[in-house]
Coordinates of N, CA and C in Angstrom, one line a residue:
X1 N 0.8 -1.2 0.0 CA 0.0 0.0 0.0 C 0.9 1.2 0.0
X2 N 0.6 2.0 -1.1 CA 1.5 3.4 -1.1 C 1.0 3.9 0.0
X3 N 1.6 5.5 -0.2 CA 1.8 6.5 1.5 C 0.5 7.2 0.8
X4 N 0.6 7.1 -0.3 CA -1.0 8.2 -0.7 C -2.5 7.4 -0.9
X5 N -2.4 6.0 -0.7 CA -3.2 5.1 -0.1 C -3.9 5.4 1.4
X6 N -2.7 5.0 1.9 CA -2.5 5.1 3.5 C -3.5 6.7 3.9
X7 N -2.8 7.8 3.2 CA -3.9 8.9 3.5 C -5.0 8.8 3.1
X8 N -5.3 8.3 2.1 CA -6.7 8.7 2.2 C -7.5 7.3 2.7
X9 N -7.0 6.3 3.2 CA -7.8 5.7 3.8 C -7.7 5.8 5.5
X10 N -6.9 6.8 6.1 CA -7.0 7.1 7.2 C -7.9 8.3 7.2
X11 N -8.1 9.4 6.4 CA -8.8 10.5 6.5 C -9.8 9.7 5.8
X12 N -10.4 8.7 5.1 CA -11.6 8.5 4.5 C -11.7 9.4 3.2
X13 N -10.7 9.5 2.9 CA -11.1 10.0 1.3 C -11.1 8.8 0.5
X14 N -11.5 7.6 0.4 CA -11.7 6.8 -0.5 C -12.4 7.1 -1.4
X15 N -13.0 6.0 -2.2 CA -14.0 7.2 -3.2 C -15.0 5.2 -2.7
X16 N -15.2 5.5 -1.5 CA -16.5 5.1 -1.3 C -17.6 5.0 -1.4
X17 N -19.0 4.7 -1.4 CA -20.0 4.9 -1.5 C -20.6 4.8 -0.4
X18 N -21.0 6.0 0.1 CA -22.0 6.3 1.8 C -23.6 6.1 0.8
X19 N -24.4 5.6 2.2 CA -25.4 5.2 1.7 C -26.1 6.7 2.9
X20 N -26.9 7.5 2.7 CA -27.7 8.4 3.2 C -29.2 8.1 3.3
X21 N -29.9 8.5 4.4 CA -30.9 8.2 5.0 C -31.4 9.5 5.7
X22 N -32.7 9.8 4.5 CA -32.9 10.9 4.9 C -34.3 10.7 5.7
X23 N -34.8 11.2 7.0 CA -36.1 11.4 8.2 C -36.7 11.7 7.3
X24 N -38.4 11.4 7.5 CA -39.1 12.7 7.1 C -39.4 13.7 7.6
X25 N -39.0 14.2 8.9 CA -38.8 15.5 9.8 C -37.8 15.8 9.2
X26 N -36.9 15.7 8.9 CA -35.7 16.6 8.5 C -36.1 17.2 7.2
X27 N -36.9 16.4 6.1 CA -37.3 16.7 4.7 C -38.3 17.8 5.5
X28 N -39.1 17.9 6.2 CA -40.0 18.6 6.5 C -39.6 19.5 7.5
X29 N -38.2 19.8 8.0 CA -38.0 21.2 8.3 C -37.4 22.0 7.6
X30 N -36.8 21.3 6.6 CA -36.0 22.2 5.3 C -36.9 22.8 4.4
X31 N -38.3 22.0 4.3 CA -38.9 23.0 3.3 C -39.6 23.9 4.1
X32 N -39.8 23.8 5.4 CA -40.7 25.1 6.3 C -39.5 26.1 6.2
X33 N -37.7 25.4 6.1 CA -37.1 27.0 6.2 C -37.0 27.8 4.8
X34 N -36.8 26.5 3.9 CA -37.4 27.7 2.5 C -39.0 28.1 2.3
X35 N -39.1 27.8 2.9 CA -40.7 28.6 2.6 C -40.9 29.9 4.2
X36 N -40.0 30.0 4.6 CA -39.6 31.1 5.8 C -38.6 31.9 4.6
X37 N -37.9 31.2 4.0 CA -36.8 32.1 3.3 C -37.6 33.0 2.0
X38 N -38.4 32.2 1.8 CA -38.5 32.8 0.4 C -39.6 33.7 0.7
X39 N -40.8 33.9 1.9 CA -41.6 35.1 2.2 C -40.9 35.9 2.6
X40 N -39.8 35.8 3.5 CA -38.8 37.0 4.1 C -37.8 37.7 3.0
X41 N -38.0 36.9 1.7 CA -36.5 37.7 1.3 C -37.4 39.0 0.3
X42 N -35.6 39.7 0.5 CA -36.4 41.0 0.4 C -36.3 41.2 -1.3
X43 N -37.7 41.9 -1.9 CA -38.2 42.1 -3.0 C -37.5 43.4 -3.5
X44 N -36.9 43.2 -4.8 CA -36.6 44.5 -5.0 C -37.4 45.8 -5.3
X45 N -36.6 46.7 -4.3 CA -37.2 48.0 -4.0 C -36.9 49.1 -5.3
X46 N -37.6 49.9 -5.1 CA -37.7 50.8 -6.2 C -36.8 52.2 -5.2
X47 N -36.2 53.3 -6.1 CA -35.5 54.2 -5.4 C -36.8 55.1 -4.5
X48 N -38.1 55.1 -4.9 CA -39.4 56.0 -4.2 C -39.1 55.3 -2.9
X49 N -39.2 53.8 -2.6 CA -39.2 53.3 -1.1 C -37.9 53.7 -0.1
X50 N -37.4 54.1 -0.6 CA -36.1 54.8 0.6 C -36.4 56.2 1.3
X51 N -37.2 56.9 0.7 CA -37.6 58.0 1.1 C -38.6 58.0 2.3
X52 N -38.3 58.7 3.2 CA -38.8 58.8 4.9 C -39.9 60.1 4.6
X53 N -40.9 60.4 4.7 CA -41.4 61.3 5.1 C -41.4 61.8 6.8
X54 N -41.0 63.6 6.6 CA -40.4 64.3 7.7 C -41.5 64.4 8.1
X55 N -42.4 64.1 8.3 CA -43.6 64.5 9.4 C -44.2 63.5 10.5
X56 N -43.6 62.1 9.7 CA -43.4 61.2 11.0 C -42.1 61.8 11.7
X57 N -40.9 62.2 11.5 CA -40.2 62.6 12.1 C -40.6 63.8 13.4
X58 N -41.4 65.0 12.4 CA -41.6 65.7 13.4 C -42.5 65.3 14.2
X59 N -43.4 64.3 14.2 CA -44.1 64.1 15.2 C -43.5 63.3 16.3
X60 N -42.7 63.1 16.3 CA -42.4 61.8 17.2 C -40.9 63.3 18.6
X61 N -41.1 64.6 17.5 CA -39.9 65.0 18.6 C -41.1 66.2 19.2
X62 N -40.6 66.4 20.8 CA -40.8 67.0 21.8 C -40.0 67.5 22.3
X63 N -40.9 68.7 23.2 CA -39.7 69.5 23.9 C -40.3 69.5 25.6
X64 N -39.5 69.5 26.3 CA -40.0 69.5 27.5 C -39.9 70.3 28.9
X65 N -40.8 71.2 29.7 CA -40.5 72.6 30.2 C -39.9 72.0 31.4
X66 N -39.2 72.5 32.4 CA -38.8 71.9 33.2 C -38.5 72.7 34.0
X67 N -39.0 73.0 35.4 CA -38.4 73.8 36.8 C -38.2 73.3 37.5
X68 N -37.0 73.2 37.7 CA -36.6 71.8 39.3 C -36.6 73.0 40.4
X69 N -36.9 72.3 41.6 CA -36.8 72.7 43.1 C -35.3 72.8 43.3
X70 N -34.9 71.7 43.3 CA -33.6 71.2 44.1 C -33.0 70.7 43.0
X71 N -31.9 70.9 43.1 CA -30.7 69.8 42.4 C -31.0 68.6 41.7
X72 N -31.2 67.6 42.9 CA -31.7 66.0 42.6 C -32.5 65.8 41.5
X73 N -33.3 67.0 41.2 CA -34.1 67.4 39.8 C -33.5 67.3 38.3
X74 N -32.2 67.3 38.6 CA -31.2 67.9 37.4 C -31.0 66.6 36.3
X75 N -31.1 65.5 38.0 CA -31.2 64.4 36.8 C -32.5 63.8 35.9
X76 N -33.2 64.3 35.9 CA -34.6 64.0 34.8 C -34.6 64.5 34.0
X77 N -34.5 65.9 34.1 CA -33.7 66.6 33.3 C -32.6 66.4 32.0
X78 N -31.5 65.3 32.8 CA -30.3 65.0 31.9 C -31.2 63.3 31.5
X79 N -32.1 62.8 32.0 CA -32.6 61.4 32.0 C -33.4 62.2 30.3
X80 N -34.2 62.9 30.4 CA -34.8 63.4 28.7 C -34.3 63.6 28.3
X81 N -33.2 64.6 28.1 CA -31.8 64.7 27.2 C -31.2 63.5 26.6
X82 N -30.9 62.3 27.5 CA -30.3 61.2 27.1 C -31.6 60.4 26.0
X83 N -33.0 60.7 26.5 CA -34.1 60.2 25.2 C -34.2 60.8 23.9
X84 N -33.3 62.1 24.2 CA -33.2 62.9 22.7 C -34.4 63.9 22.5
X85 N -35.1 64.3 23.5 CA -35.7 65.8 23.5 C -35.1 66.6 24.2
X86 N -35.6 68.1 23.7 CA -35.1 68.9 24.3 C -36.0 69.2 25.6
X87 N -35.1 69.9 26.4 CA -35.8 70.9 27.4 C -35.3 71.7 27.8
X88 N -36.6 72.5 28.1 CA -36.1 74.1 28.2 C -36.4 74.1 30.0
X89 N -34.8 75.0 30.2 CA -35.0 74.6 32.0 C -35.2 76.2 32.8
X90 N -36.5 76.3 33.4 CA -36.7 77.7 33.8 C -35.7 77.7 35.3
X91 N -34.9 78.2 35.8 CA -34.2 78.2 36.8 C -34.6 79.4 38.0
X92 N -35.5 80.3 37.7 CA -36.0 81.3 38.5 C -36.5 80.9 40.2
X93 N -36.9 79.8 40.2 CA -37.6 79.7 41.6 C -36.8 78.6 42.4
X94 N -35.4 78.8 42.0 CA -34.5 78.2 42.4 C -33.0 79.1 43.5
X95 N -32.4 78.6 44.1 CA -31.5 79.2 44.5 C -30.2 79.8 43.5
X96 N -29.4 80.6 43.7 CA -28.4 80.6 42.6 C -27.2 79.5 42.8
X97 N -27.0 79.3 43.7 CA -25.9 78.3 44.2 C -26.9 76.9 43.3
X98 N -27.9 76.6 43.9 CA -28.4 75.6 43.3 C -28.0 75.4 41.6
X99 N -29.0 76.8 41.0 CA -29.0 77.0 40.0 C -28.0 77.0 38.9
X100 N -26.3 77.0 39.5 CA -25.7 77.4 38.9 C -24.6 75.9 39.1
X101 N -25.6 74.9 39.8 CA -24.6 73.9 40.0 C -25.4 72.8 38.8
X102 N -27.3 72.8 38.6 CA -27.9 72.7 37.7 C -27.2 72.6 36.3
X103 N -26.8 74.0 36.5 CA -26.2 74.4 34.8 C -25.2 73.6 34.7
X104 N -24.3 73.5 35.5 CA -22.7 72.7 35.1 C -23.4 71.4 34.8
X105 N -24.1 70.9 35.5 CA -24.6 69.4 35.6 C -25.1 69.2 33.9
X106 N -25.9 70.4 33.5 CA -26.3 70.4 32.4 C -25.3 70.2 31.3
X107 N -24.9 71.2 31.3 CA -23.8 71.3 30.4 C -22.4 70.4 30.4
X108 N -22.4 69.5 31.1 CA -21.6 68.1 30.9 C -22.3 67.2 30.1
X109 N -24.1 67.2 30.8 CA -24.6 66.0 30.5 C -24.7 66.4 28.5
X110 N -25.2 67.6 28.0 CA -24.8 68.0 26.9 C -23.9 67.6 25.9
X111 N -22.9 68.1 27.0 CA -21.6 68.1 26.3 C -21.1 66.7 25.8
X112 N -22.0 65.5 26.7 CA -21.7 63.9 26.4 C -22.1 63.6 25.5
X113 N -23.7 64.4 25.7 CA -24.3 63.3 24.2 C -23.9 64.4 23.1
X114 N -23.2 65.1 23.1 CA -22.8 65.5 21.7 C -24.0 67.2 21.2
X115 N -25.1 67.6 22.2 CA -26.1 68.6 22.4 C -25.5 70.0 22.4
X116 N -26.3 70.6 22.7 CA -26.2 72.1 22.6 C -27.0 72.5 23.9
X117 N -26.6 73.6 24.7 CA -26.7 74.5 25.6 C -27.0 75.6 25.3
X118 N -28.7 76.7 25.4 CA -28.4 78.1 25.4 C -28.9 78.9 26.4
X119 N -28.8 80.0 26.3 CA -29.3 81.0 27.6 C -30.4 81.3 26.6
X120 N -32.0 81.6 27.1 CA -32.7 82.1 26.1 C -33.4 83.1 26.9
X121 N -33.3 83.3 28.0 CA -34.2 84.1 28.7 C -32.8 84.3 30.3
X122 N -34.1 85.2 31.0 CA -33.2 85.7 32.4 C -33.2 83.7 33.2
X123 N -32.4 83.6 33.4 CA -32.4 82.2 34.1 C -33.4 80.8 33.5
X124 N -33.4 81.2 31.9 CA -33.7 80.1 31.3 C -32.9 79.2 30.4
X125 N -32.8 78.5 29.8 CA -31.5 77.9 29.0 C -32.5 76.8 28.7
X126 N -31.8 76.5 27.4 CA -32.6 76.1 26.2 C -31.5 74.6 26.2
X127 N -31.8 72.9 26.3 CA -30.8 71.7 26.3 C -31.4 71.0 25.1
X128 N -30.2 71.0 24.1 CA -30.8 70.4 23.3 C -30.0 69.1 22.7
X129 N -30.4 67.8 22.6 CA -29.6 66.9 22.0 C -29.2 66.9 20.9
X130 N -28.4 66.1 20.2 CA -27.9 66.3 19.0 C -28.7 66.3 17.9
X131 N -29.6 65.4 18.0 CA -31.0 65.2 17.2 C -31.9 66.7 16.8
X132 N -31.5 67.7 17.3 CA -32.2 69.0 17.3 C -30.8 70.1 17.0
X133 N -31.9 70.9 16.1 CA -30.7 72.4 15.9 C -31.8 73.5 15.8
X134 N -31.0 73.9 16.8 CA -30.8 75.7 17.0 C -30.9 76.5 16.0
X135 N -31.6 77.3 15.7 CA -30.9 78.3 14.5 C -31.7 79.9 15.7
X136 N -30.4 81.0 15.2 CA -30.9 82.3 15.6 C -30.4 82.5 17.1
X137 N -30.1 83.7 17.5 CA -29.6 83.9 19.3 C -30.1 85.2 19.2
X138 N -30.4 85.0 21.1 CA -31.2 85.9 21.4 C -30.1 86.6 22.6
X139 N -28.9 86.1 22.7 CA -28.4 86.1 23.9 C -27.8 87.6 24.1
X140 N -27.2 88.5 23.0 CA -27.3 89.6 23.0 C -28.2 90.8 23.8
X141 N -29.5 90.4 23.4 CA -30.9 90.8 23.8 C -30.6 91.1 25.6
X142 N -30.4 89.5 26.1 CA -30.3 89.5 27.4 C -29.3 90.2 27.8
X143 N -27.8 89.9 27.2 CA -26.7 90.7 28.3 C -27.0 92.2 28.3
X144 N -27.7 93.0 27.3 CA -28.2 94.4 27.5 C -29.1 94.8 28.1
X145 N -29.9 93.8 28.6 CA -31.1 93.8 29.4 C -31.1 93.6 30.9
X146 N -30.1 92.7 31.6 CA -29.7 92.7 32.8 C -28.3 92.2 32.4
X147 N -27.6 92.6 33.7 CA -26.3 91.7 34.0 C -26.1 90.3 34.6
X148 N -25.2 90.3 33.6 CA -24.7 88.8 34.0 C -25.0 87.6 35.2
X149 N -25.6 86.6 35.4 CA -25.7 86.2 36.4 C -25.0 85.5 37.3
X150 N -24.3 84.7 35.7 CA -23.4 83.3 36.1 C -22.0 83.9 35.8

């Protein structure tokens, strides 16, 4: 017996004949998965079906008003931001120390998800996630109108 005998009758490459025996469960899960395959596969689309209409879009965004008491408030606040609406946060019936530790809290949580921060009023500020843009400033308006808070 040659050495290229020897392999292939140790790996079974003979050129044998296997006898196969096929279930009828097995015949009858293969055609439930082509008949799974062939409803699911996808039909070619036309370039019209790619198009989103923006009014499902605008409906689905919100904006949310928010006056926290205390601090501990700040995170609900940064908890809607991280869902991707904005909110607008009135800080007036709050302390300034409070208020002004609010803001930082803000403006990190912002700054993570990649958002925007504005002043839009006397002790209001406008949080917006990345999913939203700004256009236009008012902020001018304010610093001539009172001084500085923060």
């Amino acid at each position: 017996m040659s050495i290229k005998n020897r392999f292939k009758s140790f790996f079974a490459l003979d050129d044998e004949e296997y006898e196969y025996v096929e279930n009828d469960e097995m015949r009858d899960v293969e055609e439930e998965q082509k008949a799974v395959q062939q409803t699911h596969k996808p039909q070619p689309q036309s370039h019209k079906q790619n198009v989103v209409s923006l009014q499902s879009i605008q409906k689905s965004s919100k904006v949310i008003l928010s006056e926290p008491r205390v601090y501990a408030e700040a995170q609900e606040i940064a908890d809607q931001l991280k869902n991707r609406r904005a909110v607008v946060v009135n800080l007036q019936s709050i302390q300034k120390d409070q208020a002004k530790r609010i803001v930082d809290f803000l403006s990190g949580t912002v700054y993570a998800i990649g958002g925007d921060i504005q002043k839009v009023g006397v002790n209001i500020f406008l949080c917006t996630p990345d999913n939203v843009d700004v256009s236009g400033s008012i902020s001018e308006l304010i610093s001539e109108q009172e001084p500085q808070r923060w």
